[in-house]
Amino acid sequence: EQDGEDEPARERTAAAAQRVGLIEDRLGRKDEAAAALRLACRLYARLGEEHPTKPAYRASLAACRNGLAAALAALGRKAEAE
């Protein structure tokens, strides 16, 4: 457990950050989208490291990274998106 939260709560937090990132992206707020998706990526990466037998965390991390790369590319930060 991290910061007193159980695994399901941390997963919900990661999923919420990912949703915020996608909403911000659709609203054209790419900087805000990138920030939210970075947070989601960090959370899913940590969950994946702590629970390597749960492939859903790696799949969610991949989706976050794709969304983050798209947001960064739209900001003209392609090198950072790679």
Short mmCIF file of C-alpha atoms in Angstrom, two decimals:
data_model
loop_
_atom_site.label_atom_id
_atom_site.label_comp_id
_atom_site.label_asym_id
_atom_site.label_seq_id
_atom_site.Cartn_x
_atom_site.Cartn_y
_atom_site.Cartn_z
CA GLU A 1 0.00 0.00 0.00
CA GLN A 2 1.11 3.52 -0.71
CA ASP A 3 0.09 6.61 1.20
CA GLY A 4 -2.43 4.54 3.13
CA GLU A 5 -4.45 3.68 0.02
CA ASP A 6 -5.27 0.17 -1.05
CA GLU A 7 -4.70 -1.14 -4.55
CA PRO A 8 -8.27 -0.60 -5.82
CA ALA A 9 -8.24 3.02 -4.63
CA ARG A 10 -4.92 3.63 -6.38
CA GLU A 11 -6.27 2.04 -9.55
CA ARG A 12 -9.33 4.32 -9.43
CA THR A 13 -7.05 7.34 -8.98
CA ALA A 14 -4.96 6.32 -11.99
CA ALA A 15 -8.07 5.74 -14.10
CA ALA A 16 -9.51 9.11 -13.05
CA ALA A 17 -6.28 10.89 -14.02
CA GLN A 18 -6.36 9.14 -17.38
CA ARG A 19 -9.97 10.21 -17.97
CA VAL A 20 -9.14 13.80 -17.03
CA GLY A 21 -6.27 13.72 -19.50
CA LEU A 22 -8.51 12.49 -22.29
CA ILE A 23 -11.17 15.10 -21.50
CA GLU A 24 -8.60 17.90 -21.42
CA ASP A 25 -7.25 16.68 -24.74
CA ARG A 26 -10.70 16.75 -26.34
CA LEU A 27 -11.19 20.26 -25.02
CA GLY A 28 -7.94 21.30 -26.70
CA ARG A 29 -6.08 21.88 -23.44
CA LYS A 30 -3.00 19.89 -24.38
CA ASP A 31 -0.76 21.08 -21.51
CA GLU A 32 -3.38 20.05 -18.96
CA ALA A 33 -3.93 16.78 -20.82
CA ALA A 34 -0.21 16.02 -20.74
CA ALA A 35 -0.01 16.75 -17.01
CA ALA A 36 -2.93 14.48 -16.16
CA LEU A 37 -1.67 11.71 -18.43
CA ARG A 38 1.82 11.93 -16.91
CA LEU A 39 0.27 11.39 -13.49
CA ALA A 40 -1.78 8.44 -14.77
CA CYS A 41 1.34 6.94 -16.36
CA ARG A 42 3.28 7.23 -13.09
CA LEU A 43 0.46 5.63 -11.13
CA TYR A 44 -0.06 2.77 -13.58
CA ALA A 45 3.69 2.16 -13.82
CA ARG A 46 3.93 1.86 -10.05
CA LEU A 47 0.91 -0.44 -9.90
CA GLY A 48 2.40 -2.59 -12.66
CA GLU A 49 5.70 -2.86 -10.83
CA GLU A 50 4.02 -3.80 -7.58
CA HIS A 51 1.58 -6.25 -9.21
CA PRO A 52 3.41 -7.81 -12.17
CA THR A 53 0.85 -10.59 -12.53
CA LYS A 54 -1.87 -8.10 -13.49
CA PRO A 55 -1.44 -7.28 -17.19
CA ALA A 56 -4.28 -4.74 -17.09
CA TYR A 57 -1.95 -2.25 -15.44
CA ARG A 58 0.58 -2.58 -18.27
CA ALA A 59 -2.20 -2.20 -20.84
CA SER A 60 -3.47 0.94 -19.12
CA LEU A 61 0.08 2.28 -18.93
CA ALA A 62 0.48 1.73 -22.67
CA ALA A 63 -2.77 3.60 -23.35
CA CYS A 64 -1.62 6.48 -21.12
CA ARG A 65 1.71 6.67 -22.88
CA ASN A 66 -0.01 6.78 -26.28
CA GLY A 67 -2.28 9.59 -25.14
CA LEU A 68 0.63 11.47 -23.61
CA ALA A 69 2.67 11.12 -26.80
CA ALA A 70 -0.23 12.48 -28.86
CA ALA A 71 -0.71 15.45 -26.53
CA LEU A 72 3.01 16.25 -26.56
CA ALA A 73 3.18 15.94 -30.34
CA ALA A 74 0.25 18.36 -30.64
CA LEU A 75 2.23 20.78 -28.51
CA GLY A 76 5.17 20.50 -30.89
CA ARG A 77 7.22 18.56 -28.34
CA LYS A 78 7.79 15.53 -30.54
CA ALA A 79 11.20 14.67 -29.09
CA GLU A 80 9.64 14.45 -25.64
CA ALA A 81 6.79 12.37 -27.05
CA GLU A 82 9.10 9.62 -28.34
#
